[in-house]
Coordinates of C-alpha atoms in Angstrom, one line a residue:
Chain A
X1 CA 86.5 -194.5 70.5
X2 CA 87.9 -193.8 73.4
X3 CA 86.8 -191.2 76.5
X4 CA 89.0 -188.4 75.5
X5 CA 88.5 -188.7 72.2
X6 CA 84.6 -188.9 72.5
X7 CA 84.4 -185.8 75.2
X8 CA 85.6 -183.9 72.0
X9 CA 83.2 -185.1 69.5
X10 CA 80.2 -184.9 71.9
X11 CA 81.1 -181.4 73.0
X12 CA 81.2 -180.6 69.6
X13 CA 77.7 -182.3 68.5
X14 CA 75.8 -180.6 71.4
X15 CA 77.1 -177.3 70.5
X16 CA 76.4 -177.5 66.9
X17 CA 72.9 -179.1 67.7
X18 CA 71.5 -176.8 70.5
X19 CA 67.6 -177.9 71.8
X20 CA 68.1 -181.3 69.6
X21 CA 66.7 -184.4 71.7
X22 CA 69.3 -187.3 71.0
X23 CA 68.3 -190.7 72.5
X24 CA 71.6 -192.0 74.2
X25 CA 71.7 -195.2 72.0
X26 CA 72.3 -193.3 69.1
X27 CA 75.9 -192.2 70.7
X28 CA 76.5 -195.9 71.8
X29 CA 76.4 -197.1 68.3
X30 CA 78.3 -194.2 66.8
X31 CA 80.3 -194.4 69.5
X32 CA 80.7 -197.8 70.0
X33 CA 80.3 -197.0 73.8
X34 CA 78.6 -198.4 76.8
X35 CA 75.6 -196.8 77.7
X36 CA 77.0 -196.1 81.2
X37 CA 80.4 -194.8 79.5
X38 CA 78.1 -192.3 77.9
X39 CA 76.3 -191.4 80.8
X40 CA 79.8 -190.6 82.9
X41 CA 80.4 -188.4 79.3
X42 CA 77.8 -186.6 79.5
X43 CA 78.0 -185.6 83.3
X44 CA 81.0 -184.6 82.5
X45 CA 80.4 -182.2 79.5
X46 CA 77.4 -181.2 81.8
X47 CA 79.4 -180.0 84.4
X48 CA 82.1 -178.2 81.9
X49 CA 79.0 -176.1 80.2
X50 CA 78.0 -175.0 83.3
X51 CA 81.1 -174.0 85.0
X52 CA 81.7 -172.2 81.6
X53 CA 78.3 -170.4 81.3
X54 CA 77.3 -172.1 78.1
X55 CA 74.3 -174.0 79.2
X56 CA 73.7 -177.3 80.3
X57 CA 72.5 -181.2 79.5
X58 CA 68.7 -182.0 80.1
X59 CA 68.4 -185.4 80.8
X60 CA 65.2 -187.4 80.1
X61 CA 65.3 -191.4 81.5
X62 CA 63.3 -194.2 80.5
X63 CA 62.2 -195.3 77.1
X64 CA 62.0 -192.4 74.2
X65 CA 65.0 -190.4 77.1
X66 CA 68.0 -188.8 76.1
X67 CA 69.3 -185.8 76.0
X68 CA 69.7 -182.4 75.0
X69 CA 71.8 -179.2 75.0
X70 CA 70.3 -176.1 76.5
X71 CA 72.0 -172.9 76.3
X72 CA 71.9 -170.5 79.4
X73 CA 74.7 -167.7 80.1
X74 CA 74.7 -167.4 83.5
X75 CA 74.1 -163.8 84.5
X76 CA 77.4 -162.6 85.4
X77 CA 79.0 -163.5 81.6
X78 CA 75.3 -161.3 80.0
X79 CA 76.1 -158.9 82.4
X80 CA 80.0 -158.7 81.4
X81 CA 78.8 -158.9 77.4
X82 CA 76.1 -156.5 78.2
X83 CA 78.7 -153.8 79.9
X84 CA 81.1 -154.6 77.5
X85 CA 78.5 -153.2 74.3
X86 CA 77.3 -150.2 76.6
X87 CA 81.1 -149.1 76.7
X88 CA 81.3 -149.4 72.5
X89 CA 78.3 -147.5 72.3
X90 CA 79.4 -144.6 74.3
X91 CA 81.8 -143.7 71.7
X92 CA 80.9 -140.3 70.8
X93 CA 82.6 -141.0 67.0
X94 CA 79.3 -143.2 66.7
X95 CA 77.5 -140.0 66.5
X96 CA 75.7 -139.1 62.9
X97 CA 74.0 -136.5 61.9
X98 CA 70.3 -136.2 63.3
X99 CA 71.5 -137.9 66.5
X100 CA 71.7 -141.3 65.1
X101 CA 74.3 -143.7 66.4
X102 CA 76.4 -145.6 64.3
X103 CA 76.2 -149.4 65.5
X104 CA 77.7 -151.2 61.9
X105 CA 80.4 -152.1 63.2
X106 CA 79.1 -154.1 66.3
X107 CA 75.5 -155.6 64.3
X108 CA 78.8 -156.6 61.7
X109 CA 80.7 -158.9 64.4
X110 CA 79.5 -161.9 64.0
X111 CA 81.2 -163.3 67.6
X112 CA 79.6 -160.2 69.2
X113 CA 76.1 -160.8 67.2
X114 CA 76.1 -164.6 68.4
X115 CA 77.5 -163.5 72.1
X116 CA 74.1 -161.1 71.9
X117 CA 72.2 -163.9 71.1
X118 CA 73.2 -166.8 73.2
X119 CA 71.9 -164.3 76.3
X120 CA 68.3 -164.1 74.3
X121 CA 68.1 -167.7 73.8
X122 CA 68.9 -167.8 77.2
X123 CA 66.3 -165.6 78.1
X124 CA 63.8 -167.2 76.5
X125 CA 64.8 -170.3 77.1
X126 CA 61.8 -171.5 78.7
X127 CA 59.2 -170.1 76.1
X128 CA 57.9 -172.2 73.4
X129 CA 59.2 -170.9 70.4
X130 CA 58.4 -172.0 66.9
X131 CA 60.0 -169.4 64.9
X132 CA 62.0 -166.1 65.5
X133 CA 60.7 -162.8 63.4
X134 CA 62.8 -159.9 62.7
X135 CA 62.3 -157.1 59.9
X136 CA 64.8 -156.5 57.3
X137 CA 67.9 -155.5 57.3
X138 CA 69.6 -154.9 60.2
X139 CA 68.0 -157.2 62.7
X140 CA 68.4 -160.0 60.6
X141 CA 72.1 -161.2 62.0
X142 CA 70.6 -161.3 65.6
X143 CA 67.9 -162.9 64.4
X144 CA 69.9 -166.1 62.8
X145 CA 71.8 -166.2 65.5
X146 CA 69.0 -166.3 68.3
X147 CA 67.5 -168.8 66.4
X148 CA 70.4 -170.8 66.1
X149 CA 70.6 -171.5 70.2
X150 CA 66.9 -171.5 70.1
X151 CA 66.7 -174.5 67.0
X152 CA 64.1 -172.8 65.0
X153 CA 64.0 -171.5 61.8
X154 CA 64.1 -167.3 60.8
X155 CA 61.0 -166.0 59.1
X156 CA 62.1 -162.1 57.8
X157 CA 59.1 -159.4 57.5
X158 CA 60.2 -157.2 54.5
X159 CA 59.3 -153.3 53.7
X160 CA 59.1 -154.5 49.9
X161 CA 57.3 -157.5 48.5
X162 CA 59.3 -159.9 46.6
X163 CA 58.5 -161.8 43.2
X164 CA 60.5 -164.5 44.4
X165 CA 58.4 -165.3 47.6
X166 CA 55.1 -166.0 46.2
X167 CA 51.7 -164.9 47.3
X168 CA 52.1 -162.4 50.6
X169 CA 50.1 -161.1 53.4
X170 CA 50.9 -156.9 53.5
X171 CA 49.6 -154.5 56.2
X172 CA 49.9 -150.6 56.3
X173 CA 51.0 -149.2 59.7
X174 CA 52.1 -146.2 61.0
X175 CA 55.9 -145.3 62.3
X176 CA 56.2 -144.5 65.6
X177 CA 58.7 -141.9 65.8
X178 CA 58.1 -140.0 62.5
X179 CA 54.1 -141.1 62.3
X180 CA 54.8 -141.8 58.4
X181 CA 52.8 -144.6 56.8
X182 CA 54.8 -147.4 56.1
X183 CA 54.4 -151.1 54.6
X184 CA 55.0 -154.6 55.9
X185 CA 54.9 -157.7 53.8
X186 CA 55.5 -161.2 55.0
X187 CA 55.2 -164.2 52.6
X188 CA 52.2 -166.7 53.2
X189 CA 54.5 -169.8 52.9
X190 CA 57.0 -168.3 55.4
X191 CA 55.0 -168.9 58.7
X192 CA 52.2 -171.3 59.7
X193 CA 49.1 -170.5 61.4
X194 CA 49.3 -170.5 64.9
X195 CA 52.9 -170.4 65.5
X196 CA 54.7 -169.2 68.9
X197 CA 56.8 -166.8 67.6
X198 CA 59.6 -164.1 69.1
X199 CA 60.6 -160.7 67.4
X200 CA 63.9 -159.8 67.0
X201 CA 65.0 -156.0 66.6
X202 CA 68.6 -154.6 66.8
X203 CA 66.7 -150.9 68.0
X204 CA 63.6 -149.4 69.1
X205 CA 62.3 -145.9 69.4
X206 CA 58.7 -145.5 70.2
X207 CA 58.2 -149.3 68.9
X208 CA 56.0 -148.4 65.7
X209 CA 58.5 -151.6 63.5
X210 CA 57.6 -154.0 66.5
X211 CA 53.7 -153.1 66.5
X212 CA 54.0 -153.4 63.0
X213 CA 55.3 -156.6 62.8
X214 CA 52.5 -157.9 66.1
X215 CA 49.9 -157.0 63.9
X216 CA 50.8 -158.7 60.6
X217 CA 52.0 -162.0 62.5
X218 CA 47.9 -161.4 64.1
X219 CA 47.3 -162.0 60.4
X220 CA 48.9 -165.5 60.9
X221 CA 47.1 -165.9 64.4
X222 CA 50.6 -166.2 65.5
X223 CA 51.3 -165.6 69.3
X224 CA 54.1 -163.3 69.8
X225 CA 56.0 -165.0 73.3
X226 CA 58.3 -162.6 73.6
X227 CA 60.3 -159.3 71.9
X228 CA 64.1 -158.9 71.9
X229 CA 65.8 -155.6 71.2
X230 CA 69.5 -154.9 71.3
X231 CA 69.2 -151.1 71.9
X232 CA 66.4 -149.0 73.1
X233 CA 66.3 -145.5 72.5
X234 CA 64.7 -143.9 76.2
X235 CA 61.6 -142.2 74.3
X236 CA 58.9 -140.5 76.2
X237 CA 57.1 -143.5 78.6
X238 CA 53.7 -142.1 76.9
X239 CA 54.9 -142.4 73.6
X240 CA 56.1 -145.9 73.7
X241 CA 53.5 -148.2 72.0
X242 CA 55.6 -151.2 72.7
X243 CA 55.7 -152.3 76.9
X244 CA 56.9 -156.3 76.8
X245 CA 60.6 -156.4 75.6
X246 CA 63.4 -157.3 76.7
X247 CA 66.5 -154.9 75.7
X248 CA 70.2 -155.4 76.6
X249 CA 71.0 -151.8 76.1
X250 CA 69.7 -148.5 76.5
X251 CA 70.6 -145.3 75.2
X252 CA 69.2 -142.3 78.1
X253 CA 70.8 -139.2 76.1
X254 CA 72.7 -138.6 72.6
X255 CA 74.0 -135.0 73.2
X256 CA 74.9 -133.5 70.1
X257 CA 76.5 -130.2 71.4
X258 CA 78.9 -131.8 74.0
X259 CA 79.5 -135.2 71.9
X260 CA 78.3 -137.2 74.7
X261 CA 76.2 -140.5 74.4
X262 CA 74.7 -142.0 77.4
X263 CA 74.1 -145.4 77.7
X264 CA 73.4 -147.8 80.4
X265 CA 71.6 -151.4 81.0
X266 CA 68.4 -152.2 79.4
X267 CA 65.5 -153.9 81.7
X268 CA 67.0 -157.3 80.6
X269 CA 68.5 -157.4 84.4
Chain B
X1 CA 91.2 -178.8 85.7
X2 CA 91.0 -182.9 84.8
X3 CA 92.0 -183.6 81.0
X4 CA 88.5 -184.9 80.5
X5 CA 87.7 -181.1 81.4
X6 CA 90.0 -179.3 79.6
X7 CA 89.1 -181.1 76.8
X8 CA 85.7 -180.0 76.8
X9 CA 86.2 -176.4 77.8
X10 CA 88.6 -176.3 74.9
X11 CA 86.5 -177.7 72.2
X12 CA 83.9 -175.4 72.9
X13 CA 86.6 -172.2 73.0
X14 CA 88.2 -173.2 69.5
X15 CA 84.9 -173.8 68.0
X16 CA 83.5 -170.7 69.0
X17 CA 87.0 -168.8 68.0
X18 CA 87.9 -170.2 64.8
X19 CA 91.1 -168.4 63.4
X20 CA 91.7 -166.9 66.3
X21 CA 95.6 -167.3 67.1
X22 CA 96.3 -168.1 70.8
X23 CA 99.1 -168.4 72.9
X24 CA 100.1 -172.0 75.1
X25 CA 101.0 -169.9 78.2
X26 CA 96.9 -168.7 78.1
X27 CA 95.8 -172.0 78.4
X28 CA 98.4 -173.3 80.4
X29 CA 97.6 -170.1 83.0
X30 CA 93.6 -170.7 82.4
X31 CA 93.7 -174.5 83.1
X32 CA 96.4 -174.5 85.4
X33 CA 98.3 -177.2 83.6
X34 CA 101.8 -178.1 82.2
X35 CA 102.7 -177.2 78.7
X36 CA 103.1 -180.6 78.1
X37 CA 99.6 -181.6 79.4
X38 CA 97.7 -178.7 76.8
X39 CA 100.1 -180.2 74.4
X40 CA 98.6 -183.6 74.8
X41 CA 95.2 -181.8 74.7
X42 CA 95.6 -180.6 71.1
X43 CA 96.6 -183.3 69.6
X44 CA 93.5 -184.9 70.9
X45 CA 91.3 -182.6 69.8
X46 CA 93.3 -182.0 66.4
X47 CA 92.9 -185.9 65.6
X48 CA 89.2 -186.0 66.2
X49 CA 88.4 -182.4 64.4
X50 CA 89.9 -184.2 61.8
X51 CA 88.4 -187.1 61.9
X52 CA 85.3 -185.4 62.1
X53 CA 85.9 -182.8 59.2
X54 CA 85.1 -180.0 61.1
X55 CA 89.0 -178.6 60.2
X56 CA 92.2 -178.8 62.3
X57 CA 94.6 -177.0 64.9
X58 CA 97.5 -175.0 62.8
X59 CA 100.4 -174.9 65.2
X60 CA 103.1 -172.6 65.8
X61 CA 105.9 -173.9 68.0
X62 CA 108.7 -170.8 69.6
X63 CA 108.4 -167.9 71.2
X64 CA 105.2 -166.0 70.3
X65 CA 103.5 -169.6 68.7
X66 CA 100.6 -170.8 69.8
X67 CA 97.7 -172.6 67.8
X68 CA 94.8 -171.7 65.5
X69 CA 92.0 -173.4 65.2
X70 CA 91.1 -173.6 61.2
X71 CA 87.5 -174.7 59.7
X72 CA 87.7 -177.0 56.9
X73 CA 85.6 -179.4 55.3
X74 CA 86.0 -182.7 54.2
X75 CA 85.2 -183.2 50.9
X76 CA 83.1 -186.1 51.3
X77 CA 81.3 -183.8 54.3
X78 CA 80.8 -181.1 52.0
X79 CA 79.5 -183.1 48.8
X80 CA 76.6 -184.9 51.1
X81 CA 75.7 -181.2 51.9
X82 CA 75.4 -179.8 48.4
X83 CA 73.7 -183.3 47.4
X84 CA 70.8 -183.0 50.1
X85 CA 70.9 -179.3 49.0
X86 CA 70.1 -180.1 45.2
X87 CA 67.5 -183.2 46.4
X88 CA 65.5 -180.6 48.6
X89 CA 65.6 -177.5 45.5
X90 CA 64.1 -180.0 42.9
X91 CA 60.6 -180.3 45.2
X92 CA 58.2 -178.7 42.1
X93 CA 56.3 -177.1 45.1
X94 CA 59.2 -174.2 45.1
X95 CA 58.1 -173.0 41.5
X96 CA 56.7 -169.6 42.2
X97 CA 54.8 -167.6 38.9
X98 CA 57.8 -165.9 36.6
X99 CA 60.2 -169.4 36.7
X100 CA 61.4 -168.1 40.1
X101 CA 62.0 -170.4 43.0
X102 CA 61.1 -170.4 46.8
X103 CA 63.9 -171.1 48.9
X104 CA 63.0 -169.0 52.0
X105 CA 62.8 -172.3 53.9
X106 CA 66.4 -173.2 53.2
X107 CA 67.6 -169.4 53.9
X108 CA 65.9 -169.9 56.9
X109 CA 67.2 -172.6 58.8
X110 CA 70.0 -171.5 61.0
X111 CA 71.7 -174.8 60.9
X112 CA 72.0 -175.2 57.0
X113 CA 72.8 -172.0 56.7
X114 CA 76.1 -172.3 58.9
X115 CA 76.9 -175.9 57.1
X116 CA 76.9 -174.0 53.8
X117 CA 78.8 -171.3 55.4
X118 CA 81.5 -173.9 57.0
X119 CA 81.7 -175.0 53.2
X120 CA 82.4 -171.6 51.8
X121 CA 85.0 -170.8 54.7
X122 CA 86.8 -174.2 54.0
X123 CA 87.2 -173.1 50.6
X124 CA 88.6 -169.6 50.6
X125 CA 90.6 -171.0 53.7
X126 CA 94.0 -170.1 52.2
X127 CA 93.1 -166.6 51.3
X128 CA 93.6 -163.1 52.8
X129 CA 90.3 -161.9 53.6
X130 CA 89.7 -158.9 56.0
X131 CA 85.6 -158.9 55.3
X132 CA 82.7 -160.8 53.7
X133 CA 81.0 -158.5 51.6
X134 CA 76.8 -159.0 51.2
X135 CA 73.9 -157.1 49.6
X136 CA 70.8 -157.0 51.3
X137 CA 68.4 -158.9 52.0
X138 CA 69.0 -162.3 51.2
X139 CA 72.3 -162.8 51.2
X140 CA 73.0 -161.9 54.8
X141 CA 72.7 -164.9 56.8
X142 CA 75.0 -166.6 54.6
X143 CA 77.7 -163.9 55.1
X144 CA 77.8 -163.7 58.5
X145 CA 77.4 -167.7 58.5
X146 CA 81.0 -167.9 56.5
X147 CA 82.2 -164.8 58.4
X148 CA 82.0 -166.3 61.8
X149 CA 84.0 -169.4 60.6
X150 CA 86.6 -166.8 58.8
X151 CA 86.4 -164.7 62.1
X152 CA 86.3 -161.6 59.8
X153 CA 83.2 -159.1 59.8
X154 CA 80.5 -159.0 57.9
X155 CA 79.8 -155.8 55.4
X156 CA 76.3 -155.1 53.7
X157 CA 75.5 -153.2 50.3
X158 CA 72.7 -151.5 50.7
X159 CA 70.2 -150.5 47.6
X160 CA 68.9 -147.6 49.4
X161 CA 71.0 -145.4 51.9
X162 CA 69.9 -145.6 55.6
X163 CA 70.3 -142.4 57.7
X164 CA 71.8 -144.1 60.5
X165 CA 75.1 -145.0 58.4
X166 CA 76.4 -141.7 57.7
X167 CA 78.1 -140.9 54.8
X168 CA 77.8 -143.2 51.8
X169 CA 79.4 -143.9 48.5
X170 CA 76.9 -145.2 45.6
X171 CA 77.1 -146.2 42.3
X172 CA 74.5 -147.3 39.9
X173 CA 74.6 -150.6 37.5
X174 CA 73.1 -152.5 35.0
X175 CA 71.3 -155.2 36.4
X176 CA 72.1 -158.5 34.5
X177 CA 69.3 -160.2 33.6
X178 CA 66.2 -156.8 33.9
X179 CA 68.6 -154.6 32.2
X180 CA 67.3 -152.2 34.5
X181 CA 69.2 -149.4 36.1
X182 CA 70.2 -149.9 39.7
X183 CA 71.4 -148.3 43.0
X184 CA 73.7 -149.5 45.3
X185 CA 75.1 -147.7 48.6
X186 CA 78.0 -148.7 51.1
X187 CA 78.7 -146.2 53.9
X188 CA 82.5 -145.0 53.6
X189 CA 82.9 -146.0 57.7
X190 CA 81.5 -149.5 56.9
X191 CA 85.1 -150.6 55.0
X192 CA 88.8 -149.7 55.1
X193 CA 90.6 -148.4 51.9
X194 CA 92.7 -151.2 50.2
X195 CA 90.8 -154.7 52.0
X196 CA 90.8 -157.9 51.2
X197 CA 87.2 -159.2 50.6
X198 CA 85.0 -161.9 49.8
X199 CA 81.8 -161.1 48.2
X200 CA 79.0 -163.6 49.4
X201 CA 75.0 -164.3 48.0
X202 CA 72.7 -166.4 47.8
X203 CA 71.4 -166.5 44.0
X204 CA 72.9 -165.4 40.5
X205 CA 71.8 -165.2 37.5
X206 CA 73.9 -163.4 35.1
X207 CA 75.6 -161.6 37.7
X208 CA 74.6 -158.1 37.8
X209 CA 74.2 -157.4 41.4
X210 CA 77.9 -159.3 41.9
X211 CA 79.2 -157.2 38.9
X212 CA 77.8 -153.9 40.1
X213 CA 79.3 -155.2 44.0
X214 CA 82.5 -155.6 42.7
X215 CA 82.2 -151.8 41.0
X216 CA 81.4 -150.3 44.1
X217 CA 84.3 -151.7 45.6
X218 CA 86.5 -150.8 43.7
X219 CA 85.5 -146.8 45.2
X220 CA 87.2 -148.7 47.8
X221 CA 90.4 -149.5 46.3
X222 CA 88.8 -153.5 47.6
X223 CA 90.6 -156.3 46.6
X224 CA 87.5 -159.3 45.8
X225 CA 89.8 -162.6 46.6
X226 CA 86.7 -164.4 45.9
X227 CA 83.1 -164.6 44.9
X228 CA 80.7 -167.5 46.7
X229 CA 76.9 -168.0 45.6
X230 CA 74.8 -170.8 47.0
X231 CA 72.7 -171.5 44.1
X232 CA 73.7 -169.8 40.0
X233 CA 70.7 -170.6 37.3
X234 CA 72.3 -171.7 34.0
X235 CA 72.3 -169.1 32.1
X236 CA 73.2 -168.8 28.6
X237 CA 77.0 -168.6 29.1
X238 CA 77.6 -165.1 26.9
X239 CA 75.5 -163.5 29.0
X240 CA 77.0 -164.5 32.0
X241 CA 79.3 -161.3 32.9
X242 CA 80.6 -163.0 36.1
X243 CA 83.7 -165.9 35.5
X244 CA 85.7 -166.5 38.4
X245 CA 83.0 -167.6 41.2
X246 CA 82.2 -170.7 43.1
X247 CA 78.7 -172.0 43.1
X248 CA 77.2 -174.8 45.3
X249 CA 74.1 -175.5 43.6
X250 CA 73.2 -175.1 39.6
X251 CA 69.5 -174.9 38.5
X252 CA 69.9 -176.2 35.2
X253 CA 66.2 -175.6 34.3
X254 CA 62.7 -175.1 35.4
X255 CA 60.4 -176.8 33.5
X256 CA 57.3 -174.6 34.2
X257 CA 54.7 -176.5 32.0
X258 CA 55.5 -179.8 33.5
X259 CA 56.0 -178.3 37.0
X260 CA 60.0 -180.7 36.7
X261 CA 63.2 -178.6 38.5
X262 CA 66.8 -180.2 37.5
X263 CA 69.1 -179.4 39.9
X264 CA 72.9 -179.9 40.2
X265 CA 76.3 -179.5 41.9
X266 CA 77.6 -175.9 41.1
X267 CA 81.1 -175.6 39.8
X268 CA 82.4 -175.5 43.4
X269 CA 83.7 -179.3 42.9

């Protein structure tokens, strides 16, 4: 294969297999490349990701060395993503009755959804993460995709059990925000004991879903390495239950009589 | 910008814009490179997306042409998917109490989830489709998986209606295989009058949830150009009120006494 031919393929394998250690003679026999052919293909690739903001090649030498794909936006393109969704949100057609906003639309793009979580996975990027946790429904696209950059699987927390899961751990917990009792139920199979785990959310209030989910995963002596929200609602400090999180957005003011949402950065910066 | 550059740089952009339509003069102004040069480019990366069955680069030459990157599967590609698929769903450790099986593990991995979706987006390639149409929960990651590769977004059926949605249309159904009486909700703002749409899940059995889908989208004046389930159980075929769907993965039976799963390709071949 030649170089030009090759760049393609590789760029293609490294994005579709983000965090995945490949020893370099596995491209020279697929390849049928020199090992230092490889090596100038790779700096080069290397050099492209960064200058794009995708990420970049880590390189391990010596026996058992290779490499492997690490995504990281740089700050200016979250930054530009992150401005980008505060802008959407602002729309005051996104306001429903109760002063709820309506974000389908955006949790429904799937280029914006994986956009949103490329700059987690960046984030997190030096955590060790065996699994990413997110509550049905609506967290669950951000979740995948999160977990996608990250290369770990999705294990989804569920306000209902379901005969088709098998045998399940359930807690009771109280909502934040309307202090009603509520159920969580996570299947026993879905998540092994011990496991570095980060929770996904696409919005929190007080945080009652989050603390929720923190103590059933305690049920799996799981640690919880980090918590990623897309939208914060600006509650009350003393009210909020939840204090380590990482949200791109959040929304300061949704008022009803002027049609006016405001919205700015979350403390992701 | 070097060829060996470019190359990269565009890779990465038409794989993370499939079906997007672009202009020459963008890249030509982006990479600061002749017409000719971009042109040499795509048919680079054309001949190896090929050759790599991720799809190809649909061309328009003229005024207003440009190029489009299109997912599609080789056959071969797709066929050592569904196989692994069918190997992993005959493990007798998924047979949960009731006949059902776990498959959380396969849902649940990111990367399988977007080959399966690249295999559903191949097939319903030469269609019209404005949205891929889900119901919660399971189904989800598959949708937005083939949505991505469609570049189309990604609409959710709801069984119970969510405040933050705003107004809703609901219908109730039959379901196939409980004969119990149903709900299911889709807010009015989530879907245009008069789309095109492809209804996506990941199980069915005699297709009550699909049947009762394809009833509430008709409220919608919808048009469903297609119907994709991962896996279908055989089930007796009168009962089956579903006909014109594709299916990876058929569960032909599960043997509960002597703890045996037979597994095999769906009718998608």
């Amino acid at each position: 294969m030649r170089r030009s031919d090759r760049l393609v393929a590789l760029t293609n394998y490294f994005l579709t297999n983000p965090r995945e250690h490949t020893p370099l003679p596995s491209f020279t026999l697929k390849y049928n490349a020199a090992k230092s052919s490889i090596s100038e293909d790779l700096d080069i690739i290397d050099k492209v990701f960064k200058q794009e903001g995708l990420g970049f090649l880590k390189r391990i030498a010596g026996a058992g060395g290779g490499v492997t794909y690490i995504p990281n936006d740089t700050e200016e393109k979250s930054m530009k993503i992150i401005d980008e969704l505060c802008h959407k949100l602002e729309d005051p057609n996104r306001i429903l009755p109760g002063g709820y906003l309506y974000m389908s639309d955006i949790l429904g793009n799937p280029k914006t959804i994986r956009q949103i979580g490329h700059i987690f996975a960046s984030t997190f990027s030096d955590l060790e993460i065996d699994a990413v946790v997110t509550v049905a429904t609506k967290g669950i696209p951000l979740a995948y995709a999160v977990a996608s950059f990250l290369n770990v699987p999705v294990v989804i927390v569920r306000r209902d059990p379901k005969v088709t899961e098998g045998s399940s751990v359930s807690i009771n917990y109280v909502s934040g925000s309307s202090r009603k009792i509520q159920t969580m139920v996570l299947p026993k199979r879905s998540l092994k004991e011990g496991a570095n785990v980060c929770i996904i959310d696409d919005f929190m209030k007080a945080g009652g879903t989050i603390t929720g989910m923190t103590s059933l995963l305690e049920e799996f002596n799981a640690n919880v390495q980090a918590i990623g929200v897309l939208v914060e609602a600006d509650d009350e400090e003393d009210e909020r239950i939840v204090h380590h999180y990482k949200s791109l957005v959040k929304i300061t003011n949704v008022d009803l009589k002027h049609k006016r949402i405001e919205v700015r950065r979350g403390n992701f910066t």
